[in-house]
XYZ file of C-alpha atoms in Angstrom:
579
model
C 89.672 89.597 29.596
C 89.658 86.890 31.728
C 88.913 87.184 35.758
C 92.412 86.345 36.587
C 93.631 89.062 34.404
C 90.915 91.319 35.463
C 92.029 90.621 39.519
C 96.098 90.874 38.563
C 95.018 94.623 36.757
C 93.234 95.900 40.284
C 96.007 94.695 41.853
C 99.008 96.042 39.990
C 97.585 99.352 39.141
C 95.801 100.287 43.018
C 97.224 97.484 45.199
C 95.676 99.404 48.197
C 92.388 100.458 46.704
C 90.948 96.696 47.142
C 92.579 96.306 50.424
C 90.450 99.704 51.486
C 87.218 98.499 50.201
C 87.385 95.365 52.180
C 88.808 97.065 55.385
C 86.199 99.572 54.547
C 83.459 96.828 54.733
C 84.611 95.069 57.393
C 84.502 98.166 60.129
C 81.161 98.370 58.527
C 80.105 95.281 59.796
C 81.711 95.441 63.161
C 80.395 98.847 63.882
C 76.463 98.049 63.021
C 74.045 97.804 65.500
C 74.197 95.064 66.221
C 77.598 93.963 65.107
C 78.012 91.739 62.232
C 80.839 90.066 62.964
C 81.111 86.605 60.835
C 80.524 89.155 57.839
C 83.713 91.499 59.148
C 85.624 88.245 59.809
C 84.258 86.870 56.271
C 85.972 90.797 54.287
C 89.212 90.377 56.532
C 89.928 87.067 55.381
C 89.047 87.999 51.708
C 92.026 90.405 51.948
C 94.511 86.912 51.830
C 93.134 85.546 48.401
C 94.636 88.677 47.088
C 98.222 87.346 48.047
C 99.209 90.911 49.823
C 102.761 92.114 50.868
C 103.581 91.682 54.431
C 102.518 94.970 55.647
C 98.850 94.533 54.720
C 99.269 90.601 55.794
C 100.601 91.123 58.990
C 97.969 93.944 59.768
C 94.937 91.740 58.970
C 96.092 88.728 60.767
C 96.104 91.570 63.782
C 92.702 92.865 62.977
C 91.265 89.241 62.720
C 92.596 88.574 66.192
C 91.418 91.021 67.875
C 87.811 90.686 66.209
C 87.999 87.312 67.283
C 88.742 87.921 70.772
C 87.370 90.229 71.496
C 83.561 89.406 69.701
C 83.808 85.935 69.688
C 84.385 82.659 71.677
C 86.738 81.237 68.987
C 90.040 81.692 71.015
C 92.474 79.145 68.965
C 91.388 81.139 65.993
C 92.078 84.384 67.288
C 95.595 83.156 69.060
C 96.866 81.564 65.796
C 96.109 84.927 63.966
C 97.636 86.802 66.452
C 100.481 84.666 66.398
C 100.966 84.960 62.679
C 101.064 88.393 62.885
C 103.458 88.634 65.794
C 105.796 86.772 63.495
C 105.449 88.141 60.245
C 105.639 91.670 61.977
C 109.076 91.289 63.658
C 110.248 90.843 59.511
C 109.306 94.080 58.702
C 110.644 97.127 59.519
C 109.278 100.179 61.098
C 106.088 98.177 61.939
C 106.295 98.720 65.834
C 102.148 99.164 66.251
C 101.423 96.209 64.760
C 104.143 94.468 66.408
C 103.491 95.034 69.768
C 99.785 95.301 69.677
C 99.972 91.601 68.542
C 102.485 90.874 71.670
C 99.779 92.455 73.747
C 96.294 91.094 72.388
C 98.560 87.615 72.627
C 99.589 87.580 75.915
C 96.634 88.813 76.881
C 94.767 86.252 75.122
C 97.250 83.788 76.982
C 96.518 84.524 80.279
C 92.369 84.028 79.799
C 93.496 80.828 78.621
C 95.404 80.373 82.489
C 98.788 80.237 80.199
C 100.611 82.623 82.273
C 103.989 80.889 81.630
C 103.695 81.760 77.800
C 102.372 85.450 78.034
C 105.130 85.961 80.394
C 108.243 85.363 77.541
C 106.112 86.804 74.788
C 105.909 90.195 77.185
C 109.214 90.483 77.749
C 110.394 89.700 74.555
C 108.115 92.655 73.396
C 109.623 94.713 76.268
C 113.015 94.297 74.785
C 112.541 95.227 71.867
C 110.210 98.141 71.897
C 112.721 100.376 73.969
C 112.966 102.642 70.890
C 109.123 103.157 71.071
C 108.214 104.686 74.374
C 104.278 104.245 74.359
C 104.780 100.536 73.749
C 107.670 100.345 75.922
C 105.666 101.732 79.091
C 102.486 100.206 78.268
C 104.099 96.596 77.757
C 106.101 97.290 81.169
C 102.648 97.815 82.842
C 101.031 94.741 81.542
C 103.667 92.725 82.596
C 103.464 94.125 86.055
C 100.040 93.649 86.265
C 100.345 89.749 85.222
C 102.649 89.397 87.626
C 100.337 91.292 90.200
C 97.693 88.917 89.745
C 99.924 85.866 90.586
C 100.404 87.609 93.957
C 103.961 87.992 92.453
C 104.394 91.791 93.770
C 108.355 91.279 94.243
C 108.725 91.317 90.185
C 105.669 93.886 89.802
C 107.548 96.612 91.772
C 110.728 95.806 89.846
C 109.131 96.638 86.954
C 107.309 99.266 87.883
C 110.856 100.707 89.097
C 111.945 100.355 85.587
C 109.133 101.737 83.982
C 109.425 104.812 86.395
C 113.257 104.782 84.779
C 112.946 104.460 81.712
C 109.830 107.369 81.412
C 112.347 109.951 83.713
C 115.172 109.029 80.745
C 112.843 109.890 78.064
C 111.368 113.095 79.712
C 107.945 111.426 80.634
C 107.554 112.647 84.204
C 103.909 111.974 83.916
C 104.259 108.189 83.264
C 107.517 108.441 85.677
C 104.421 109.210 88.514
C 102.103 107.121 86.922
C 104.460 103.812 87.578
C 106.077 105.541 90.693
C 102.336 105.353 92.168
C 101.484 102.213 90.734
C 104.579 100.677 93.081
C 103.327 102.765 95.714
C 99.828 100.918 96.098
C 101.861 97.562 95.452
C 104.319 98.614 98.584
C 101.108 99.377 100.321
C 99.562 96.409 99.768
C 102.566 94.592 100.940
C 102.930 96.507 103.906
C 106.485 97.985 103.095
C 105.629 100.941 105.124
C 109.360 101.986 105.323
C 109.585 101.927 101.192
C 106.382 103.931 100.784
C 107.112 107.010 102.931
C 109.787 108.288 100.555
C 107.875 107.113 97.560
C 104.890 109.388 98.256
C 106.936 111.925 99.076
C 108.528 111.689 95.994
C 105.368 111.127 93.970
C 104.085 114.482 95.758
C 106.650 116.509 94.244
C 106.221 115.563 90.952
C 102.265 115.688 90.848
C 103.088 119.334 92.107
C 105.514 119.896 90.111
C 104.451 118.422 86.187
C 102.577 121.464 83.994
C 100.231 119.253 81.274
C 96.870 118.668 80.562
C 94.829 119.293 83.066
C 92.556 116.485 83.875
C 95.708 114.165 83.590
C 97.443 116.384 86.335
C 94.177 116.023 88.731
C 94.014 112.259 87.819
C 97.441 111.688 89.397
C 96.793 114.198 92.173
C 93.832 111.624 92.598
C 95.784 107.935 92.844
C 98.361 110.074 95.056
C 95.393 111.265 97.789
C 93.856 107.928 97.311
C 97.327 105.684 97.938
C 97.238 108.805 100.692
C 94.265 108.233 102.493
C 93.980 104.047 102.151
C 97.300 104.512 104.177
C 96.287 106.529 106.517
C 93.110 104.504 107.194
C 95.080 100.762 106.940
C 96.665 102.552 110.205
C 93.480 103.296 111.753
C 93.958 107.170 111.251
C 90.396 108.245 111.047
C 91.134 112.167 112.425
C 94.158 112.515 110.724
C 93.145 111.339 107.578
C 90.406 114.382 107.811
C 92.595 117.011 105.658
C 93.882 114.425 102.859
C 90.024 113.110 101.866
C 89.028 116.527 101.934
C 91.389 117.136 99.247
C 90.752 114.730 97.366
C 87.217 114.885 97.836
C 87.380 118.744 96.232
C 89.493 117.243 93.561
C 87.136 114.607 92.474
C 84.597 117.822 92.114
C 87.635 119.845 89.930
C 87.937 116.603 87.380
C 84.151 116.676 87.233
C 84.381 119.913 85.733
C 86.919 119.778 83.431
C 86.439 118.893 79.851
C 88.373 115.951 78.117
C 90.706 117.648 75.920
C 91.272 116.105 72.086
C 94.900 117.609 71.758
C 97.000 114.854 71.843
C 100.444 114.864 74.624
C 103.119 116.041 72.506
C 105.349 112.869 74.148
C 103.811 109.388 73.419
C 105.049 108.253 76.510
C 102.900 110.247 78.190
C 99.478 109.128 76.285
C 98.022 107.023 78.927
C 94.984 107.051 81.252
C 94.986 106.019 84.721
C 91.682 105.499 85.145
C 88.705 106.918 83.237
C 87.062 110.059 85.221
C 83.588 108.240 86.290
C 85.755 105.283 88.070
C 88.086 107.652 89.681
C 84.403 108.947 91.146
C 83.407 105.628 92.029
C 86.646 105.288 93.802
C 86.736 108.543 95.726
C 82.964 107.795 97.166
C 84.233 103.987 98.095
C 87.129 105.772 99.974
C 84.590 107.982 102.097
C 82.556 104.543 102.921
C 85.489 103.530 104.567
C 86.546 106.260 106.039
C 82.903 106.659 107.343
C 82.649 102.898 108.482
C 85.482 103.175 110.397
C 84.789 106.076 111.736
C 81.633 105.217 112.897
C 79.505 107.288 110.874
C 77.358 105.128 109.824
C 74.487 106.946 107.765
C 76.809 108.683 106.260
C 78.388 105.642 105.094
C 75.286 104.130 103.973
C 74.624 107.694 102.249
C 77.572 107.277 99.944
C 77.271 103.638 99.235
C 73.849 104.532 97.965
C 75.597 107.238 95.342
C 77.978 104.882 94.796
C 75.923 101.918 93.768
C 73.733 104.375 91.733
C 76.841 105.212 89.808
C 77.793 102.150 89.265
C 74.854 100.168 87.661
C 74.487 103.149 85.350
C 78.222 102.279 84.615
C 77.518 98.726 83.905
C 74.829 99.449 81.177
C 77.529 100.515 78.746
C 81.224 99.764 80.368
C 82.100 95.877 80.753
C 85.244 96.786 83.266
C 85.558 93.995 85.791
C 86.994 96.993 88.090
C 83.655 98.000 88.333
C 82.345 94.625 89.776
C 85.027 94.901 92.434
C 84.346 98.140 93.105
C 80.707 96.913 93.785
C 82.189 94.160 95.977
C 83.539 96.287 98.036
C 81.361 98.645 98.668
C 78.783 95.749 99.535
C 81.186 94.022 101.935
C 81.009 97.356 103.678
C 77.644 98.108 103.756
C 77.098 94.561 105.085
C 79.211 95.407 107.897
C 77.352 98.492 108.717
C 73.674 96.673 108.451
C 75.092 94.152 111.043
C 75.922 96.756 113.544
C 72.984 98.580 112.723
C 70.752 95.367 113.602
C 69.816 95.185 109.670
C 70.470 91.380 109.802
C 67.876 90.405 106.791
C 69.263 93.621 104.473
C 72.570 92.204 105.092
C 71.441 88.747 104.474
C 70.012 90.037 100.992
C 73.650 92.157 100.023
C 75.675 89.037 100.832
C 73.632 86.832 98.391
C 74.335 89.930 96.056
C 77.802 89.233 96.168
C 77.537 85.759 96.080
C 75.937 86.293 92.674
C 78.518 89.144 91.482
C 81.205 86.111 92.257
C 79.413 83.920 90.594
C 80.229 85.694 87.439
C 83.665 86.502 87.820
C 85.869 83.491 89.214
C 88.935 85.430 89.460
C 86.807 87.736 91.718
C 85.197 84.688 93.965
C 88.999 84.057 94.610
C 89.710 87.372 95.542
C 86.983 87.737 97.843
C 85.675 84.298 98.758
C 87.452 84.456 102.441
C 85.952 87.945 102.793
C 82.393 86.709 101.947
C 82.991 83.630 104.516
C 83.397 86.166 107.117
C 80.942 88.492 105.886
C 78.277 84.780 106.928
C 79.887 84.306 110.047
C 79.462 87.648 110.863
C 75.788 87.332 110.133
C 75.756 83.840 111.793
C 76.901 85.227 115.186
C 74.418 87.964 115.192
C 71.320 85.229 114.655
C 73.086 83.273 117.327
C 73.578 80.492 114.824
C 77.481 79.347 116.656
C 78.031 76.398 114.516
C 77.457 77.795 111.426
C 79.964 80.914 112.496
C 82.777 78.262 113.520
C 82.591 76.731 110.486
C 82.256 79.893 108.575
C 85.122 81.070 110.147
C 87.145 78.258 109.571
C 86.478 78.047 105.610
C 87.461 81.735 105.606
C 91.014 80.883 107.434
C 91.484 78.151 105.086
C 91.093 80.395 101.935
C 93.016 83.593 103.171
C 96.783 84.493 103.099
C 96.287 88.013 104.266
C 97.607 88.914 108.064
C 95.018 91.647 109.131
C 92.546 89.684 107.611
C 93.372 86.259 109.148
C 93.652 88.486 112.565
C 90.289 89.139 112.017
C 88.783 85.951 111.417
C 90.692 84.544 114.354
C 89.596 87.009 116.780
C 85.836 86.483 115.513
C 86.756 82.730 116.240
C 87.939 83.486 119.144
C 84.780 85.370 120.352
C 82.620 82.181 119.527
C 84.422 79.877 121.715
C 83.987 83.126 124.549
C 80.116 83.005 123.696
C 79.687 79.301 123.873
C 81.325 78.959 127.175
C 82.681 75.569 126.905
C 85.302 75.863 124.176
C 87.822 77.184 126.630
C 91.436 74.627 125.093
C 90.076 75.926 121.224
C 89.969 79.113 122.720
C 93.270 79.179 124.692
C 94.560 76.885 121.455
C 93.369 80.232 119.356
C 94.869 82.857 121.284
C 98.299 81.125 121.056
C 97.983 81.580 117.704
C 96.977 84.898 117.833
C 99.930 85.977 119.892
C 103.014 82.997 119.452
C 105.445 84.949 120.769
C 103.840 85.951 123.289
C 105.596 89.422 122.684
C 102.725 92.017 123.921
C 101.073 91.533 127.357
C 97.997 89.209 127.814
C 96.400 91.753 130.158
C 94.606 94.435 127.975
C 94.587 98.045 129.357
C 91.226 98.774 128.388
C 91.913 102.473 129.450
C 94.610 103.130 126.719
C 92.563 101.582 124.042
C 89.779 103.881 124.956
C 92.690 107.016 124.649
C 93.623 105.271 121.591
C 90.163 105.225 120.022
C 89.422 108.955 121.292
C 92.594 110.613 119.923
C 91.585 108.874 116.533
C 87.757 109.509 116.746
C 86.730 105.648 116.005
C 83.713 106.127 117.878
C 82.658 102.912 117.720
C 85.630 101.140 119.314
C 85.800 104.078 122.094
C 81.958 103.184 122.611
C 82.503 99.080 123.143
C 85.233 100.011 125.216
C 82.992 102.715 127.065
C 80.881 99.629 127.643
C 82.586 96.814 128.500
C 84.716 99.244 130.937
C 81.329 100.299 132.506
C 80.197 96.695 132.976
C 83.728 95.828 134.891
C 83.050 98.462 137.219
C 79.237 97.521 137.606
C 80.708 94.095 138.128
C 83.023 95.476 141.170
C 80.558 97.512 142.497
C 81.833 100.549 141.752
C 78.320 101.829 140.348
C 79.153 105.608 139.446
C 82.390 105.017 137.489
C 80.310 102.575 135.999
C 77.597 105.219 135.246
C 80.694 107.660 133.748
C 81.039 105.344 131.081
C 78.115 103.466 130.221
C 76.103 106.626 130.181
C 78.766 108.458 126.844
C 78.655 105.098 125.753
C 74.592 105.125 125.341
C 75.082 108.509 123.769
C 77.613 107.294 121.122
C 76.144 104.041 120.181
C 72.445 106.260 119.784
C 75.089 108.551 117.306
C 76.218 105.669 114.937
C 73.932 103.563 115.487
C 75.300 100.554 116.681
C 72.157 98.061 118.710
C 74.209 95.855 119.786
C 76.303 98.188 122.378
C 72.764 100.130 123.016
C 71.076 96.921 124.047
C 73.890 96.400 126.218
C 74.416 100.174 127.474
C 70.254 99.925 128.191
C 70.786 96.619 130.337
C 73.629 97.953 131.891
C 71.555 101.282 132.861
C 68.358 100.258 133.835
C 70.841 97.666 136.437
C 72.854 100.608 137.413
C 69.795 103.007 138.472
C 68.177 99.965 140.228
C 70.877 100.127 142.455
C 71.562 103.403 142.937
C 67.408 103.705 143.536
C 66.882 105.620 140.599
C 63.294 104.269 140.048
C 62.485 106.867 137.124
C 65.403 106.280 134.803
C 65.523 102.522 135.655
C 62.193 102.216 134.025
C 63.152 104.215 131.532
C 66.155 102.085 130.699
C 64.146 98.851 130.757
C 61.574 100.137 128.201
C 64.445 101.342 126.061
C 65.925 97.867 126.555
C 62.444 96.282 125.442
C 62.569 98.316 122.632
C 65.954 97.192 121.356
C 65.207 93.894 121.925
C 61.879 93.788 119.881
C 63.478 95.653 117.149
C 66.294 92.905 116.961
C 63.772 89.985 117.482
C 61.636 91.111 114.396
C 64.845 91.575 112.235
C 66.201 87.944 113.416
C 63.172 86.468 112.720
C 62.743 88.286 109.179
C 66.354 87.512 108.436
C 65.835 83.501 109.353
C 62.839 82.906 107.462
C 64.547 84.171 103.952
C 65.787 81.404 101.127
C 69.425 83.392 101.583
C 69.205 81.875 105.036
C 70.391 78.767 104.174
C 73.638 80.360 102.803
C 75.086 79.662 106.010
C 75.439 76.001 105.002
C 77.860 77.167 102.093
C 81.864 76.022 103.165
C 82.871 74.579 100.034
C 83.390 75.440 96.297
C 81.918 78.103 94.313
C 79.062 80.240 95.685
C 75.550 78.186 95.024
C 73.617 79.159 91.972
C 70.259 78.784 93.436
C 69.068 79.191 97.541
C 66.412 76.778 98.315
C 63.632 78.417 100.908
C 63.035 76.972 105.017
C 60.495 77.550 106.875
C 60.892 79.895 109.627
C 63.529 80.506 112.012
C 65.401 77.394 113.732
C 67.912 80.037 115.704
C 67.400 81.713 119.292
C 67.679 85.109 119.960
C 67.844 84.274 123.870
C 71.648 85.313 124.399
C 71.384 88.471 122.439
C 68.604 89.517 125.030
């Protein structure tokens, strides 16, 4: 018998039984430690020599995509395999995986390659025609929301996030219905539709409440609902208020920890999805409590978590590629950076920025997320070595690269207190604050007083302590020397609590002036040594912070972060105006 016959008998008598020895083979290879992958790639494409029907055509021009994109760098190979399959599968009926994991991989595959405008057809084409097949209808709805979310395009998102929530209510999904209803939620909130979100939470409330399922999905929405929660309460400053809500979901986190991932599968396949795996939700929940600590002013406590937080997350990274959990990490360094500054950690913080420098450096869509954050983050750390020009023009790169308003309000006000600190920049600075405030629509004069019963009510301890401060040195300016003591004496006390050195070097000054005056020999000596103290402690860290190769980051304006940091020697910055 000749080959040909031989090959035409396997095939007409087990047409399958050859296509399972090669599929068998190929997962083989792909699963071996490590992978071989051009030998998978080499029993997939066997399967075409034995001319197969559709089905099994269609299904290995799926499986050969994804193997090549997801293992290899050969993207034109894996798109025009996931393109043939696409096709053929929309000829055959009852195929819906295959079809739509194809639309998926594809568009996916589309948008590495920056070809948003031909994932975005290819989506909804999928979208259309899946509405029979709930899973693929809901999951398609959220990838297309979450292209459009990373083209800053949250108009469209939330629209389809409305229909998602819509479409999962019609077909008795109430668990997806919350999934996409708090999915627009933190989309609202990012756009600062504060007057959308209110009734949307309140909504989404009732129906976490309210659903009966698997447990660990139920605390995993109860969890993006006290998160969405407490980021709003916190975008508004809320610190005290917030207490009860992060509480909650503080002693949630600790119920999901506990609970075992059940194998039973939702009876409804719209319901099968994930929103995000337990050991992120942690993550997230400790990344919360930084910022709810930072702004709070509870500083070791905030460093306490970031250190959990960071240990999590590099045991993470050993065996979960996520690029959530870089920007997790991001975030929780820009943070921590912020609390070393105010600490008067200066070379720590120099070290964490260079960290992120290099996280960006991996990840460009993250360098564009966070490159005006990380411009700020230098000029933060260029006013605190008294290095002025370097903050200006740190400043202004981060102004140039940001569309955000709280954000820009930030940068601008940092600007702004430059100009203050050079003392000859007064038309920039007068230039700035007309930006600042256009319309001119609050008053100019600042009622230091009702920021200070602003702060208090709130417990932001370290805004009611600068305020303490700079209250105490107007009244030490006007000679009023005991209201001057009544504030810059809680404000010592605070700023000793956080720690912030900055407003203790000042509050020290301040004192040892005050009880010179008053003729309080003891405690004005007292003051000054604390005052010497503070200063040496800040002169050390300045001059450890100059004399490191991350130094000369402060240079950086333009382009991607800089691979390598040459070393200087020694500091070229004074510390005389901190002093």
């Amino acid at each position: 018998m000749s080959v040909m016959a031989l090959h035409n008998q396997v095939y007409n008598n087990a047409p399958e039984r050859w296509y399972l020895a090669l599929l068998g083979f190929a997962e083989h290879f792909r699963t071996s430690s490590p992978p071989k992958i051009r030998l998978c790639v080499h029993c997939l494409q066997a399967v075409f020599q034995f001319k197969p029907p559709q089905r099994i055509e269609a299904r290995t021009h799926l499986q050969l995509g994804s193997v090549l994109y997801h293992h290899t760098k050969n993207s034109e190979l894996a798109r025009s395999h996931l393109e043939k399959a696409w096709y053929i599968s929309q000829q055959v009926p009852q195929f819906e995986d295959v079809k739509f994991e194809a639309a998926s991989i594809l568009s996916e595959l589309f948008c590495q390659q920056n070809l948003v405008d031909s994932a975005k057809p290819l989506l909804r084409k999928a979208i259309q025609i899946s509405q029979q097949t709930p899973y693929w209808h809901c999951r398609l709805l959220f990838q297309l929301a979450q292209l459009h979310t990373l083209e800053k395009d949250l108009v469209s998102a939330c629209d389809l996030l409305g229909v998602g929530a819509e479409y999962a209510r019609v077909v008795g999904s109430e668990y997806t219905r919350a999934l996409f209803l708090l999915s627009k939620g933190m989309l609202l909130l990012m756009e600062r539709k504060l007057g959308e979100v209110h009734p949307l939470l309140t909504l989404c409330g009732t129906i976490v409440e309210n659903w009966q399922g698997n447990p660990i999905q139920k605390e995993s929405l109860r969890v993006f609902f006290l998160v969405l929660q407490v980021t709003h309460y916190l975008d508004a400053g809320q610190v005290k208020s917030v207490k009860p809500c992060l509480k909650q979901l503080q002693q949630c986190i600790q119920t999901i920890s506990t609970l075992h991932d059940d194998e039973i599968l939702p009876s409804n396949p719209a319901d099968l999805f994930h929103w995000l795996p337990k050991e992120h939700m942690c993550v997230l929940v400790y990344l919360v409590t930084v910022m709810h600590s930072m702004q709070a002013g509870y500083l070791e406590k905030a460093q306490k978590y970031t250190d959990k937080a960071l240990m999590q997350l590099e045991k993470l990274k050993m065996l979960d590629c996520s690029p959530i959990l870089s920007t997790f990490q991001v975030i929780l360094l820009e943070h921590i950076i912020m609390c070393r500054l105010v600490t008067g950690h200066k070379a720590t913080a120099l070290q964490e920025i260079s960290q992120v420098c290099q996280l960006c450096q991996q990840s460009p869509r993250l360098f564009t997320n966070h490159a005006a954050q990380l411009h700020t983050l230098l000029g933060l750390y260029c006013i605190s070595v008294n290095c002025m020009d370097n903050a200006e023009a740190q400043f202004t790169t981060a102004l140039r690269l940001t569309t955000h308003q709280e954000l820009w309000t930030y940068i601008v006000t940092n600007l702004a207190s430059v100009y203050i600190r050079e003392g000859n920049r007064h038309q920039e600075l007068y230039s700035l604050l007309e930006r600042i405030n256009p319309d001119h629509n609050f008053p100019v004069r600042r009622f230091l007083r009702e920021t200070l019963k602003m702060s208090n009510a709130e417990d932001l301890n370290r805004l009611t302590a600068c305020s303490l401060v700079l209250l105490g040195h107007i009244f030490y300016v006007l000679g009023n020397h005991r209201e001057s003591n009544n504030m810059v004496v809680p404000a010592m006390q605070l700023a000793s609590k956080i720690p912030d050195m900055s407003v203790q070097l000042w509050s020290s000054a301040l004192l040892k002036d005050l009880n010179k005056a008053l003729g309080n020999t003891m405690d004005a000596h007292e003051a000054a040594q604390m005052h010497q103290n503070f200063s040496q402690q800040l002169l050390q860290d300045h001059i450890a912070a100059c004399s490191l190769p991350e130094h000369n980051l402060i240079s950086w304006t333009d382009g991607p972060p800089p691979v390598q940091i040459q070393a200087q020697n020694g500091p070229t910055t004074s510390l005389a105006s901190l002093l």
